[in-house]
Every structure is written in C-alpha cells, then in structure tokens.
mmCIF file of C-alpha atoms and ligand atoms in Angstrom:
data_model
loop_
_atom_site.group_PDB
_atom_site.id
_atom_site.type_symbol
_atom_site.label_atom_id
_atom_site.label_comp_id
_atom_site.label_asym_id
_atom_site.label_seq_id
_atom_site.Cartn_x
_atom_site.Cartn_y
_atom_site.Cartn_z
ATOM 1 C CA UNK A 1 -54.239 -12.904 39.131
ATOM 2 C CA UNK A 2 -56.841 -11.676 36.720
ATOM 3 C CA UNK A 3 -59.428 -9.284 38.081
ATOM 4 C CA UNK A 4 -61.792 -8.286 35.293
ATOM 5 C CA UNK A 5 -62.791 -11.513 33.604
ATOM 6 C CA UNK A 6 -65.699 -10.192 31.601
ATOM 7 C CA UNK A 7 -66.128 -10.511 27.899
ATOM 8 C CA UNK A 8 -68.532 -10.582 25.026
ATOM 9 C CA UNK A 9 -69.192 -10.847 21.326
ATOM 10 C CA UNK A 10 -68.603 -8.361 18.529
ATOM 11 C CA UNK A 11 -72.103 -6.827 18.383
ATOM 12 C CA UNK A 12 -72.307 -6.369 22.152
ATOM 13 C CA UNK A 13 -75.431 -8.474 22.704
ATOM 14 C CA UNK A 14 -73.634 -11.277 24.524
ATOM 15 C CA UNK A 15 -71.864 -10.338 27.724
ATOM 16 C CA UNK A 16 -70.463 -12.839 30.185
ATOM 17 C CA UNK A 17 -68.443 -12.896 33.385
ATOM 18 C CA UNK A 18 -66.159 -15.574 34.799
ATOM 19 C CA UNK A 19 -66.726 -15.999 38.530
ATOM 20 C CA UNK A 20 -63.109 -16.989 39.094
ATOM 21 C CA UNK A 21 -59.916 -17.535 37.154
ATOM 22 C CA UNK A 22 -60.036 -20.689 35.015
ATOM 23 C CA UNK A 23 -58.546 -24.019 36.026
ATOM 24 C CA UNK A 24 -56.102 -23.996 33.138
ATOM 25 C CA UNK A 25 -55.514 -22.180 29.864
ATOM 26 C CA UNK A 26 -54.795 -24.004 26.603
ATOM 27 C CA UNK A 27 -53.145 -22.593 23.546
ATOM 28 C CA UNK A 28 -54.157 -25.106 20.898
ATOM 29 C CA UNK A 29 -52.344 -25.234 17.582
ATOM 30 C CA UNK A 30 -54.384 -28.073 16.063
ATOM 31 C CA UNK A 31 -55.757 -27.868 12.548
ATOM 32 C CA UNK A 32 -59.370 -27.816 13.784
ATOM 33 C CA UNK A 33 -58.743 -24.731 15.915
ATOM 34 C CA UNK A 34 -56.815 -23.058 13.120
ATOM 35 C CA UNK A 35 -59.689 -23.637 10.717
ATOM 36 C CA UNK A 36 -62.393 -22.558 13.167
ATOM 37 C CA UNK A 37 -60.648 -19.349 14.126
ATOM 38 C CA UNK A 38 -59.068 -18.606 10.755
ATOM 39 C CA UNK A 39 -55.898 -18.030 12.713
ATOM 40 C CA UNK A 40 -52.765 -19.735 14.007
ATOM 41 C CA UNK A 41 -54.205 -21.109 17.258
ATOM 42 C CA UNK A 42 -57.005 -20.744 19.737
ATOM 43 C CA UNK A 43 -56.808 -19.690 23.394
ATOM 44 C CA UNK A 44 -59.198 -21.599 25.625
ATOM 45 C CA UNK A 45 -59.777 -20.958 29.327
ATOM 46 C CA UNK A 46 -61.051 -24.164 30.927
ATOM 47 C CA UNK A 47 -63.610 -23.383 33.603
ATOM 48 C CA UNK A 48 -66.647 -24.886 35.271
ATOM 49 C CA UNK A 49 -69.846 -24.078 33.371
ATOM 50 C CA UNK A 50 -71.477 -22.779 36.551
ATOM 51 C CA UNK A 51 -68.709 -20.194 36.882
ATOM 52 C CA UNK A 52 -69.639 -18.621 33.544
ATOM 53 C CA UNK A 53 -72.493 -16.167 33.978
ATOM 54 C CA UNK A 54 -74.295 -15.055 30.842
ATOM 55 C CA UNK A 55 -75.069 -11.426 31.694
ATOM 56 C CA UNK A 56 -76.965 -10.557 28.530
ATOM 57 C CA UNK A 57 -77.788 -11.815 25.068
ATOM 58 C CA UNK A 58 -78.483 -15.275 23.732
ATOM 59 C CA UNK A 59 -76.067 -17.956 22.620
ATOM 60 C CA UNK A 60 -76.828 -20.646 20.090
ATOM 61 C CA UNK A 61 -74.889 -23.843 19.671
ATOM 62 C CA UNK A 62 -73.613 -25.594 16.607
ATOM 63 C CA UNK A 63 -71.864 -28.952 16.658
ATOM 64 C CA UNK A 64 -68.768 -29.485 14.575
ATOM 65 C CA UNK A 65 -66.955 -32.794 14.095
ATOM 66 C CA UNK A 66 -63.754 -33.557 15.998
ATOM 67 C CA UNK A 67 -61.072 -36.202 15.582
ATOM 68 C CA UNK A 68 -62.357 -38.004 18.658
ATOM 69 C CA UNK A 69 -65.728 -38.421 16.965
ATOM 70 C CA UNK A 70 -67.491 -36.953 19.987
ATOM 71 C CA UNK A 71 -67.899 -33.509 18.521
ATOM 72 C CA UNK A 72 -67.421 -30.000 19.753
ATOM 73 C CA UNK A 73 -70.361 -27.744 20.504
ATOM 74 C CA UNK A 74 -69.501 -24.142 19.706
ATOM 75 C CA UNK A 75 -71.621 -21.482 21.381
ATOM 76 C CA UNK A 76 -72.103 -18.314 19.394
ATOM 77 C CA UNK A 77 -73.878 -15.012 19.836
ATOM 78 C CA UNK A 78 -77.305 -15.469 18.276
ATOM 79 C CA UNK A 79 -76.970 -12.098 16.527
ATOM 80 C CA UNK A 80 -73.387 -11.684 15.303
ATOM 81 C CA UNK A 81 -72.376 -15.373 15.565
ATOM 82 C CA UNK A 82 -69.059 -14.723 17.237
ATOM 83 C CA UNK A 83 -67.977 -17.847 19.139
ATOM 84 C CA UNK A 84 -67.583 -17.245 22.864
ATOM 85 C CA UNK A 85 -67.094 -20.759 24.267
ATOM 86 C CA UNK A 86 -67.157 -24.451 23.453
ATOM 87 C CA UNK A 87 -68.007 -27.778 25.029
ATOM 88 C CA UNK A 88 -66.037 -30.859 24.025
ATOM 89 C CA UNK A 89 -67.227 -34.439 24.028
ATOM 90 C CA UNK A 90 -70.610 -33.596 25.516
ATOM 91 C CA UNK A 91 -69.083 -32.609 28.875
ATOM 92 C CA UNK A 92 -71.425 -29.701 29.488
ATOM 93 C CA UNK A 93 -70.069 -28.976 32.963
ATOM 94 C CA UNK A 94 -66.732 -27.911 31.466
ATOM 95 C CA UNK A 95 -66.468 -24.875 29.241
ATOM 96 C CA UNK A 96 -63.670 -23.767 26.986
ATOM 97 C CA UNK A 97 -64.025 -19.988 26.987
ATOM 98 C CA UNK A 98 -62.326 -18.197 24.108
ATOM 99 C CA UNK A 99 -59.806 -15.897 25.734
ATOM 100 C CA UNK A 100 -59.832 -13.519 22.772
ATOM 101 C CA UNK A 101 -63.427 -12.571 23.623
ATOM 102 C CA UNK A 102 -62.436 -11.223 27.056
ATOM 103 C CA UNK A 103 -62.439 -7.452 27.423
ATOM 104 C CA UNK A 104 -58.831 -7.868 28.514
ATOM 105 C CA UNK A 105 -57.435 -10.894 26.670
ATOM 106 C CA UNK A 106 -54.051 -10.265 28.284
ATOM 107 C CA UNK A 107 -55.593 -11.192 31.638
ATOM 108 C CA UNK A 108 -55.002 -14.899 30.958
ATOM 109 C CA UNK A 109 -51.851 -16.435 29.549
ATOM 110 C CA UNK A 110 -51.457 -19.995 28.231
ATOM 111 C CA UNK A 111 -50.434 -22.638 30.766
ATOM 112 C CA UNK A 112 -49.686 -25.139 28.010
ATOM 113 C CA UNK A 113 -49.256 -25.282 24.245
ATOM 114 C CA UNK A 114 -50.828 -28.335 22.644
ATOM 115 C CA UNK A 115 -50.839 -29.912 19.193
ATOM 116 C CA UNK A 116 -47.653 -28.054 18.361
ATOM 117 C CA UNK A 117 -47.060 -30.659 15.624
ATOM 118 C CA UNK A 118 -49.274 -28.442 13.459
ATOM 119 C CA UNK A 119 -48.047 -25.142 14.878
ATOM 120 C CA UNK A 120 -47.420 -22.589 12.157
ATOM 121 C CA UNK A 121 -43.672 -22.297 11.629
ATOM 122 C CA UNK A 122 -43.468 -18.576 12.329
ATOM 123 C CA UNK A 123 -45.083 -18.923 15.785
ATOM 124 C CA UNK A 124 -42.335 -18.898 18.423
ATOM 125 C CA UNK A 125 -43.313 -20.501 21.710
ATOM 126 C CA UNK A 126 -42.219 -18.829 24.944
ATOM 127 C CA UNK A 127 -39.592 -20.599 27.015
ATOM 128 C CA UNK A 128 -40.756 -22.146 30.242
ATOM 129 C CA UNK A 129 -44.286 -22.964 29.094
ATOM 130 C CA UNK A 130 -44.882 -26.699 28.528
ATOM 131 C CA UNK A 131 -45.538 -27.689 24.918
ATOM 132 C CA UNK A 132 -46.709 -31.005 23.501
ATOM 133 C CA UNK A 133 -46.926 -32.494 20.009
ATOM 134 C CA UNK A 134 -50.497 -33.594 20.699
ATOM 135 C CA UNK A 135 -52.528 -33.637 23.917
ATOM 136 C CA UNK A 136 -51.047 -33.966 27.418
ATOM 137 C CA UNK A 137 -51.657 -35.485 30.827
ATOM 138 C CA UNK A 138 -53.491 -32.923 32.922
ATOM 139 C CA UNK A 139 -52.821 -34.912 36.117
ATOM 140 C CA UNK A 140 -49.121 -34.182 35.887
ATOM 141 C CA UNK A 141 -49.414 -30.590 34.743
ATOM 142 C CA UNK A 142 -52.366 -28.946 36.444
ATOM 143 C CA UNK A 143 -51.903 -27.315 39.853
ATOM 144 C CA UNK A 144 -53.439 -29.270 42.729
ATOM 145 C CA UNK A 145 -56.201 -26.710 43.271
ATOM 146 C CA UNK A 146 -57.263 -26.983 39.630
ATOM 147 C CA UNK A 147 -57.238 -30.788 39.756
ATOM 148 C CA UNK A 148 -59.453 -30.554 42.810
ATOM 149 C CA UNK A 149 -61.913 -28.382 40.890
ATOM 150 C CA UNK A 150 -61.781 -30.830 37.991
ATOM 151 C CA UNK A 151 -62.569 -33.746 40.276
ATOM 152 C CA UNK A 152 -65.636 -31.860 41.472
ATOM 153 C CA UNK A 153 -66.880 -31.800 37.874
ATOM 154 C CA UNK A 154 -66.131 -35.377 36.942
ATOM 155 C CA UNK A 155 -66.858 -36.907 40.316
HETATM 156 ZN ZN1 ZN B 201 -73.088 -10.541 19.106
HETATM 157 ZN ZN1 ZN B 202 -57.357 -27.392 18.850
#
C-alpha cells in the first residue's frame, strides 16, 4: 500500500501528510466536480480529518453549492488558491483529499467510479472497478476495516 502520502499546493506553501491510507477513494464524474476542477473528474481520498496533518502553510475555505443543498467546503492554499481537500455536508470529521495534490498521485487508485451518467464519453473506465450512475451504498462496497473507521467518525 501507499507509503509516501504527502502532498501540497502549487506554490509550495501548503504541505500536508496523510497519517494512513484513506478509507476509500472516489473517482467522481459529476458535473460539479468537472466544473470545479476544469477537468473530466475528480479523485478524492476519503479520510478522517485527524489523519490529515497540515505541515505548513494556511488553508482558507470557501463554500460552494451542491445538489444536496448542504454545500461543499473547499479548502484552498491561502496564497495560490489550489484546492487540497473538501468537506461535504458539514461533516468536518471526514475529509475528501484531492489525490492530484499528492506528491505521488499514483499512490492511490480509485475504488469506485461515481456519477458516471455524466462521465465524458472518451473516458474509458477500467474493468473490475465498480461504477455507478449516481452515488452508491458504501455499506456494501467498503472493506470492513474502512467501515469500522467510518463508524468511529459517525458514532
Ligand atoms: Zn499554495
Ligand atoms: Zn462529484
């Protein structure tokens, strides 16, 4: 499994380290993620907030609307404004770390592809990785150890 799970922003001010591998990794093809990244999808590593150590720099948050109405808080480097992680629905204990900001983005691969109903047509999904038109049921898909970690967050 992944060893060096450190990352940072473009200007170098923000540096962070994940204390462990994430619980699960999403590749999200929804329109919101496409718009926010200016790309075809986003890669999010879902991990407990207390396992993300901010080593240097300052992050600032900005809230953007989501379909659920609960909003997404995007955390950006205060200097170069590169987004490094997000919090959805006000669940601050759970972070969605942007895998592309890792020093080695190949260290984590998607466990699931979601919102493939808006996947760009030229993106070919790998065989053997679950894919869903919209969201999915984490209870049936996550490994037991990750579900255990999730329960510790949500009680
Ligand atoms: Zn920066
Ligand atoms: Zn999305």
